[in-house]
mmCIF file of C-alpha atoms in Angstrom:
data_model
loop_
_atom_site.group_PDB
_atom_site.id
_atom_site.type_symbol
_atom_site.label_atom_id
_atom_site.label_comp_id
_atom_site.label_asym_id
_atom_site.label_seq_id
_atom_site.Cartn_x
_atom_site.Cartn_y
_atom_site.Cartn_z
ATOM 1 C CA MET A 1 0.000 0.000 0.000
ATOM 2 C CA LYS A 2 2.791 2.391 0.914
ATOM 3 C CA ARG A 3 4.681 1.469 -2.269
ATOM 4 C CA HIS A 4 1.554 2.278 -4.332
ATOM 5 C CA ALA A 5 1.223 5.743 -2.697
ATOM 6 C CA MET A 6 4.887 6.545 -3.347
ATOM 7 C CA LEU A 7 4.492 5.610 -7.009
ATOM 8 C CA MET A 8 1.470 7.918 -7.312
ATOM 9 C CA LEU A 9 3.367 10.852 -5.772
ATOM 10 C CA SER A 10 6.342 10.231 -8.026
ATOM 11 C CA GLY A 11 4.083 10.193 -11.074
ATOM 12 C CA ALA A 12 2.401 13.455 -10.081
ATOM 13 C CA SER A 13 5.793 15.107 -9.558
ATOM 14 C CA LEU A 14 6.887 14.025 -13.028
ATOM 15 C CA LEU A 15 3.689 15.428 -14.538
ATOM 16 C CA CYS A 16 4.219 18.828 -12.823
ATOM 17 C CA THR A 17 7.813 18.926 -13.996
ATOM 18 C CA ALA A 18 6.728 18.211 -17.554
ATOM 19 C CA ALA A 19 4.043 20.880 -17.421
ATOM 20 C CA LEU A 20 6.504 23.498 -16.165
ATOM 21 C CA ALA A 21 8.930 22.541 -18.876
ATOM 22 C CA GLN A 22 6.242 23.152 -21.486
ATOM 23 C CA THR A 23 5.319 26.638 -20.042
ATOM 24 C CA PRO A 24 7.143 29.342 -22.043
ATOM 25 C CA ALA A 25 9.381 31.724 -20.052
ATOM 26 C CA MET A 26 7.950 35.262 -19.478
ATOM 27 C CA GLN A 27 9.257 37.570 -22.123
ATOM 28 C CA PRO A 28 10.171 41.214 -21.257
ATOM 29 C CA VAL A 29 7.714 43.856 -22.475
ATOM 30 C CA GLN A 30 8.836 45.480 -25.695
ATOM 31 C CA THR A 31 9.214 49.232 -25.207
ATOM 32 C CA SER A 32 10.580 50.270 -28.586
ATOM 33 C CA GLY A 33 8.441 53.115 -29.922
ATOM 34 C CA THR A 34 6.636 53.586 -26.603
ATOM 35 C CA LEU A 35 5.242 57.084 -26.028
ATOM 36 C CA VAL A 36 5.388 58.165 -22.381
ATOM 37 C CA ILE A 37 3.675 61.259 -20.932
ATOM 38 C CA VAL A 38 5.906 62.773 -18.233
ATOM 39 C CA PRO A 39 4.711 65.597 -15.928
ATOM 40 C CA ALA A 40 7.265 67.821 -14.194
ATOM 41 C CA SER A 41 7.308 70.896 -11.986
ATOM 42 C CA GLY A 42 9.676 73.623 -10.850
ATOM 43 C CA GLU A 43 9.616 76.152 -8.035
ATOM 44 C CA VAL A 44 11.622 79.221 -7.071
ATOM 45 C CA ARG A 45 11.295 81.615 -4.140
ATOM 46 C CA HIS A 46 12.348 85.201 -3.676
ATOM 47 C CA GLY A 47 11.847 87.893 -1.093
ATOM 48 C CA ASN A 48 9.265 90.499 -2.067
ATOM 49 C CA ASP A 49 10.870 93.721 -3.267
ATOM 50 C CA GLU A 50 7.847 95.866 -4.129
ATOM 51 C CA ALA A 51 4.922 97.269 -2.143
ATOM 52 C CA VAL A 52 1.567 98.667 -3.245
ATOM 53 C CA LEU A 53 0.216 101.016 -0.618
ATOM 54 C CA THR A 54 -3.420 102.160 -0.749
ATOM 55 C CA LEU A 55 -4.261 105.428 0.995
ATOM 56 C CA MET A 56 -7.614 107.147 1.163
ATOM 57 C CA VAL A 57 -9.452 110.216 2.390
ATOM 58 C CA GLU A 58 -13.129 110.525 3.218
ATOM 59 C CA GLU A 59 -15.200 113.534 4.313
ATOM 60 C CA GLN A 60 -18.823 113.969 5.284
ATOM 61 C CA ASP A 61 -20.771 117.224 5.269
ATOM 62 C CA LYS A 62 -24.281 118.580 4.773
ATOM 63 C CA ASP A 63 -22.837 120.592 1.906
ATOM 64 C CA LYS A 64 -21.657 118.303 -0.890
ATOM 65 C CA ALA A 65 -19.317 120.948 -2.288
ATOM 66 C CA ALA A 66 -17.682 121.517 1.089
ATOM 67 C CA ALA A 67 -17.021 117.781 1.547
ATOM 68 C CA ALA A 68 -15.590 117.501 -1.966
ATOM 69 C CA SER A 69 -13.340 120.517 -1.457
ATOM 70 C CA ARG A 70 -11.832 119.072 1.715
ATOM 71 C CA VAL A 71 -11.241 115.718 0.001
ATOM 72 C CA ASN A 72 -9.554 117.381 -2.962
ATOM 73 C CA GLN A 73 -7.329 119.475 -0.719
ATOM 74 C CA LYS A 74 -6.292 116.610 1.558
ATOM 75 C CA MET A 75 -5.614 114.273 -1.357
ATOM 76 C CA LYS A 76 -3.340 116.853 -2.972
ATOM 77 C CA GLN A 77 -1.501 117.499 0.286
ATOM 78 C CA GLY A 78 -1.217 113.772 1.006
ATOM 79 C CA ALA A 79 0.166 113.037 -2.451
ATOM 80 C CA ASP A 80 2.727 115.817 -2.029
ATOM 81 C CA ILE A 81 3.838 114.278 1.277
ATOM 82 C CA VAL A 82 4.332 110.873 -0.367
ATOM 83 C CA LYS A 83 6.316 112.400 -3.234
ATOM 84 C CA ARG A 84 8.639 114.163 -0.789
ATOM 85 C CA GLN A 85 9.143 111.016 1.265
ATOM 86 C CA ASP A 86 9.613 108.685 -1.699
ATOM 87 C CA PRO A 87 10.432 110.496 -4.984
ATOM 88 C CA SER A 88 10.778 107.197 -6.870
ATOM 89 C CA ALA A 89 7.272 105.979 -5.998
ATOM 90 C CA VAL A 90 4.574 105.719 -8.662
ATOM 91 C CA LEU A 91 1.279 107.331 -7.634
ATOM 92 C CA GLN A 92 -2.175 106.736 -9.079
ATOM 93 C CA THR A 93 -5.469 108.173 -7.811
ATOM 94 C CA ARG A 94 -8.687 106.206 -8.302
ATOM 95 C CA GLY A 95 -12.131 105.484 -6.920
ATOM 96 C CA TYR A 96 -13.475 108.996 -6.429
ATOM 97 C CA TYR A 97 -16.952 108.581 -4.936
ATOM 98 C CA THR A 98 -19.834 110.785 -3.799
ATOM 99 C CA TYR A 99 -23.025 109.434 -2.296
ATOM 100 C CA PRO A 100 -25.806 110.731 -0.071
ATOM 101 C CA VAL A 101 -26.260 109.982 3.603
ATOM 102 C CA TYR A 102 -29.846 109.407 4.675
ATOM 103 C CA PRO A 103 -31.279 109.759 8.190
ATOM 104 C CA GLU A 104 -31.900 106.667 10.245
ATOM 105 C CA GLY A 105 -35.187 105.722 11.832
ATOM 106 C CA GLN A 106 -37.527 107.577 9.502
ATOM 107 C CA PRO A 107 -41.179 106.427 9.822
ATOM 108 C CA GLN A 108 -42.289 103.734 7.419
ATOM 109 C CA PRO A 109 -44.123 103.609 5.148
ATOM 110 C CA ARG A 110 -43.559 107.058 3.714
ATOM 111 C CA PRO A 111 -46.395 108.910 2.072
ATOM 112 C CA ALA A 112 -46.976 107.956 -1.553
ATOM 113 C CA GLY A 113 -44.651 109.834 -3.866
ATOM 114 C CA ALA A 114 -42.515 111.201 -1.019
ATOM 115 C CA ARG A 115 -38.768 110.998 -1.641
ATOM 116 C CA LEU A 116 -36.258 110.335 1.114
ATOM 117 C CA GLN A 117 -34.126 113.423 1.528
ATOM 118 C CA PRO A 118 -30.400 113.099 2.325
ATOM 119 C CA VAL A 119 -29.066 114.742 5.468
ATOM 120 C CA GLY A 120 -25.507 114.933 4.161
ATOM 121 C CA TRP A 121 -22.942 113.736 1.646
ATOM 122 C CA ARG A 122 -19.979 111.392 1.907
ATOM 123 C CA VAL A 123 -17.098 112.020 -0.473
ATOM 124 C CA GLY A 124 -13.836 110.091 -0.773
ATOM 125 C CA GLN A 125 -10.927 109.108 -2.992
ATOM 126 C CA TYR A 126 -8.140 106.470 -3.078
ATOM 127 C CA LEU A 127 -4.436 106.813 -3.814
ATOM 128 C CA ASP A 128 -2.288 103.832 -4.850
ATOM 129 C CA VAL A 129 1.445 104.130 -4.194
ATOM 130 C CA THR A 130 3.805 101.591 -5.807
ATOM 131 C CA THR A 131 7.357 101.576 -4.478
ATOM 132 C CA THR A 132 10.481 99.438 -4.234
ATOM 133 C CA ASN A 133 11.842 101.540 -1.364
ATOM 134 C CA LEU A 134 10.817 99.075 1.348
ATOM 135 C CA ALA A 135 13.352 100.424 3.826
ATOM 136 C CA GLY A 136 11.684 103.827 3.745
ATOM 137 C CA LEU A 137 8.128 102.476 3.628
ATOM 138 C CA PRO A 138 7.339 102.846 7.367
ATOM 139 C CA ALA A 139 8.398 106.508 7.295
ATOM 140 C CA THR A 140 6.355 107.121 4.138
ATOM 141 C CA VAL A 141 3.248 105.569 5.667
ATOM 142 C CA ALA A 142 3.625 107.467 8.930
ATOM 143 C CA ALA A 143 4.098 110.780 7.123
ATOM 144 C CA SER A 144 1.139 110.192 4.791
ATOM 145 C CA GLN A 145 -1.122 109.301 7.716
ATOM 146 C CA LYS A 146 -0.932 112.898 8.883
ATOM 147 C CA MET A 147 -3.315 113.649 6.018
ATOM 148 C CA LEU A 148 -4.608 110.344 4.607
ATOM 149 C CA ALA A 149 -5.738 107.020 6.031
ATOM 150 C CA LEU A 150 -4.069 103.665 5.337
ATOM 151 C CA ASN A 151 -6.592 101.450 3.552
ATOM 152 C CA GLY A 152 -4.454 98.538 2.400
ATOM 153 C CA LEU A 153 -0.934 97.242 1.804
ATOM 154 C CA ARG A 154 0.344 94.303 -0.184
ATOM 155 C CA PHE A 155 3.813 93.087 -1.135
ATOM 156 C CA GLY A 156 4.982 91.423 -4.317
ATOM 157 C CA LEU A 157 7.748 91.223 -6.888
ATOM 158 C CA SER A 158 8.923 94.025 -9.132
ATOM 159 C CA ALA A 159 8.783 93.471 -12.893
ATOM 160 C CA GLY A 160 12.559 92.993 -13.185
ATOM 161 C CA THR A 161 12.686 90.430 -10.391
ATOM 162 C CA ALA A 162 9.680 88.562 -11.750
ATOM 163 C CA LYS A 163 11.340 88.269 -15.177
ATOM 164 C CA LYS A 164 14.562 86.947 -13.674
ATOM 165 C CA LEU A 165 12.693 84.389 -11.575
ATOM 166 C CA ASP A 166 10.649 83.271 -14.576
ATOM 167 C CA GLU A 167 13.875 82.206 -16.303
ATOM 168 C CA GLN A 168 14.966 80.358 -13.161
ATOM 169 C CA ARG A 169 11.719 78.452 -12.742
ATOM 170 C CA ILE A 170 11.733 77.395 -16.412
ATOM 171 C CA ALA A 171 15.240 75.985 -15.876
ATOM 172 C CA ALA A 172 14.160 74.248 -12.641
ATOM 173 C CA THR A 173 11.161 72.686 -14.370
ATOM 174 C CA TYR A 174 13.285 71.391 -17.239
ATOM 175 C CA VAL A 175 15.806 69.847 -14.833
ATOM 176 C CA ASN A 176 12.977 68.075 -13.000
ATOM 177 C CA LEU A 177 11.613 66.783 -16.309
ATOM 178 C CA ASN A 178 14.979 65.261 -17.256
ATOM 179 C CA GLU A 179 15.299 63.643 -13.820
ATOM 180 C CA ARG A 180 11.885 62.026 -14.150
ATOM 181 C CA ILE A 181 12.564 60.812 -17.695
ATOM 182 C CA ALA A 182 15.766 59.160 -16.492
ATOM 183 C CA ALA A 183 13.936 57.505 -13.584
ATOM 184 C CA ILE A 184 11.201 56.184 -15.891
ATOM 185 C CA ALA A 185 13.769 54.841 -18.347
ATOM 186 C CA ARG A 186 15.576 52.932 -15.586
ATOM 187 C CA ALA A 187 12.263 51.500 -14.331
ATOM 188 C CA MET A 188 11.564 50.238 -17.867
ATOM 189 C CA GLY A 189 15.013 48.715 -18.108
ATOM 190 C CA ARG A 190 16.020 51.153 -20.789
ATOM 191 C CA ASN A 191 18.945 53.478 -21.225
ATOM 192 C CA PRO A 192 17.915 57.122 -20.669
ATOM 193 C CA ALA A 193 19.858 57.927 -23.849
ATOM 194 C CA ASP A 194 17.196 55.978 -25.793
ATOM 195 C CA ALA A 195 14.512 58.497 -24.786
ATOM 196 C CA VAL A 196 13.679 61.164 -27.345
ATOM 197 C CA LEU A 197 11.701 64.200 -26.185
ATOM 198 C CA ALA A 198 9.023 64.568 -28.859
ATOM 199 C CA THR A 199 6.893 67.347 -27.320
ATOM 200 C CA LEU A 200 7.352 69.739 -24.402
ATOM 201 C CA ASP A 201 4.389 71.785 -23.201
ATOM 202 C CA PHE A 202 5.063 74.424 -20.560
ATOM 203 C CA GLU A 203 1.915 75.320 -18.666
ATOM 204 C CA GLY A 204 2.446 78.651 -16.860
ATOM 205 C CA SER A 205 0.686 78.065 -13.539
ATOM 206 C CA GLY A 206 2.531 80.628 -11.354
ATOM 207 C CA ASN A 207 0.488 83.549 -10.026
ATOM 208 C CA TYR A 208 2.530 86.547 -9.150
ATOM 209 C CA LEU A 209 0.115 88.618 -7.040
ATOM 210 C CA GLN A 210 -2.978 86.341 -6.920
ATOM 211 C CA GLN A 211 -1.637 84.551 -3.677
ATOM 212 C CA ASP A 212 -2.132 87.990 -2.102
ATOM 213 C CA ALA A 213 -5.892 88.620 -1.964
ATOM 214 C CA ALA A 214 -6.835 92.208 -2.597
ATOM 215 C CA PRO A 215 -7.580 93.899 0.727
ATOM 216 C CA LYS A 216 -11.204 94.606 1.427
ATOM 217 C CA ALA A 217 -12.180 98.225 1.379
ATOM 218 C CA MET A 218 -12.529 99.702 4.842
ATOM 219 C CA ARG A 219 -14.082 102.921 5.891
ATOM 220 C CA ALA A 220 -11.292 105.153 7.101
ATOM 221 C CA ALA A 221 -11.355 106.675 10.538
ATOM 222 C CA ALA A 222 -11.420 110.445 10.761
ATOM 223 C CA VAL A 223 -8.027 111.903 9.889
ATOM 224 C CA GLN A 224 -6.720 114.645 12.093
ATOM 225 C CA GLU A 225 -4.767 117.082 9.978
ATOM 226 C CA MET A 226 -0.999 117.243 10.605
ATOM 227 C CA GLN A 227 -1.115 115.036 13.706
ATOM 228 C CA ALA A 228 2.109 113.057 14.106
ATOM 229 C CA VAL A 229 1.820 109.273 13.637
ATOM 230 C CA GLU A 230 4.292 106.670 14.879
ATOM 231 C CA GLU A 231 5.954 104.579 12.156
ATOM 232 C CA PRO A 232 4.314 101.163 11.582
ATOM 233 C CA SER A 233 6.235 97.896 11.175
ATOM 234 C CA PHE A 234 6.042 95.803 8.001
ATOM 235 C CA GLU A 235 7.402 92.389 6.974
ATOM 236 C CA PRO A 236 7.520 92.073 3.155
ATOM 237 C CA GLY A 237 7.707 88.249 3.175
ATOM 238 C CA GLU A 238 8.446 86.280 0.000
ATOM 239 C CA THR A 239 6.741 85.051 -3.133
ATOM 240 C CA THR A 240 6.822 81.487 -4.480
ATOM 241 C CA LEU A 241 6.579 81.005 -8.253
ATOM 242 C CA GLN A 242 5.643 77.589 -9.609
ATOM 243 C CA MET A 243 5.518 76.109 -13.094
ATOM 244 C CA ARG A 244 4.346 72.832 -14.575
ATOM 245 C CA ALA A 245 5.446 71.119 -17.775
ATOM 246 C CA VAL A 246 4.276 68.029 -19.631
ATOM 247 C CA GLY A 247 6.671 66.167 -21.928
ATOM 248 C CA LYS A 248 5.934 63.430 -24.461
ATOM 249 C CA VAL A 249 8.880 61.055 -24.611
ATOM 250 C CA ARG A 250 9.285 58.282 -27.198
ATOM 251 C CA PHE A 251 11.736 55.431 -26.700
ATOM 252 C CA ARG A 252 13.734 54.287 -29.699
#
């Protein structure tokens, strides 16, 4: 009985060996002519070297002309202060507004056809100051606040710096692409020299000033003419520029 069992096991082993011998060996995947899509990215950082300062003036008066006159005078004086403090700054006025102020708590409903009468007028204007003189920025802000109110401040990159960094991030992206192509070639068991870059598509995804949300408009507090203001403290921070690229690589 034992001899019969041993013969059966021996026969089964021979059958398995024969079956394995008939199974063809796994052949490596052919990669000649393969088209591979390779994504890459690059990133550069630089300290912000430009500031955009938003100043404003607002006046309220029963007489619309009187309010407008005070706004016009203070804006001119404020702009002159900024020019003296920072002669290289670029100034741009914008957002001149005039709107009525109505009384609160009037009885409702009003008689038919009756129009709500304003009790005064609010007039204001904004001044944008663009400067690369960050060292003198606190003094400029403090001096301008004698006449105008600080409404917003954001930092970014000057045009020259942004152009220089754009060249750097293109180079960084291309280096990353070559590194990834080499890694893919090695994973496929191919020589990186067999890879031919057929197409390279740079997708500009860096946003220079969009990471800095525009400051919300705020109603300025009353400005006391020619009152001294202590210098504020600012930290310009840095900007990160990113870029993506997609390459189509064909292996010979």
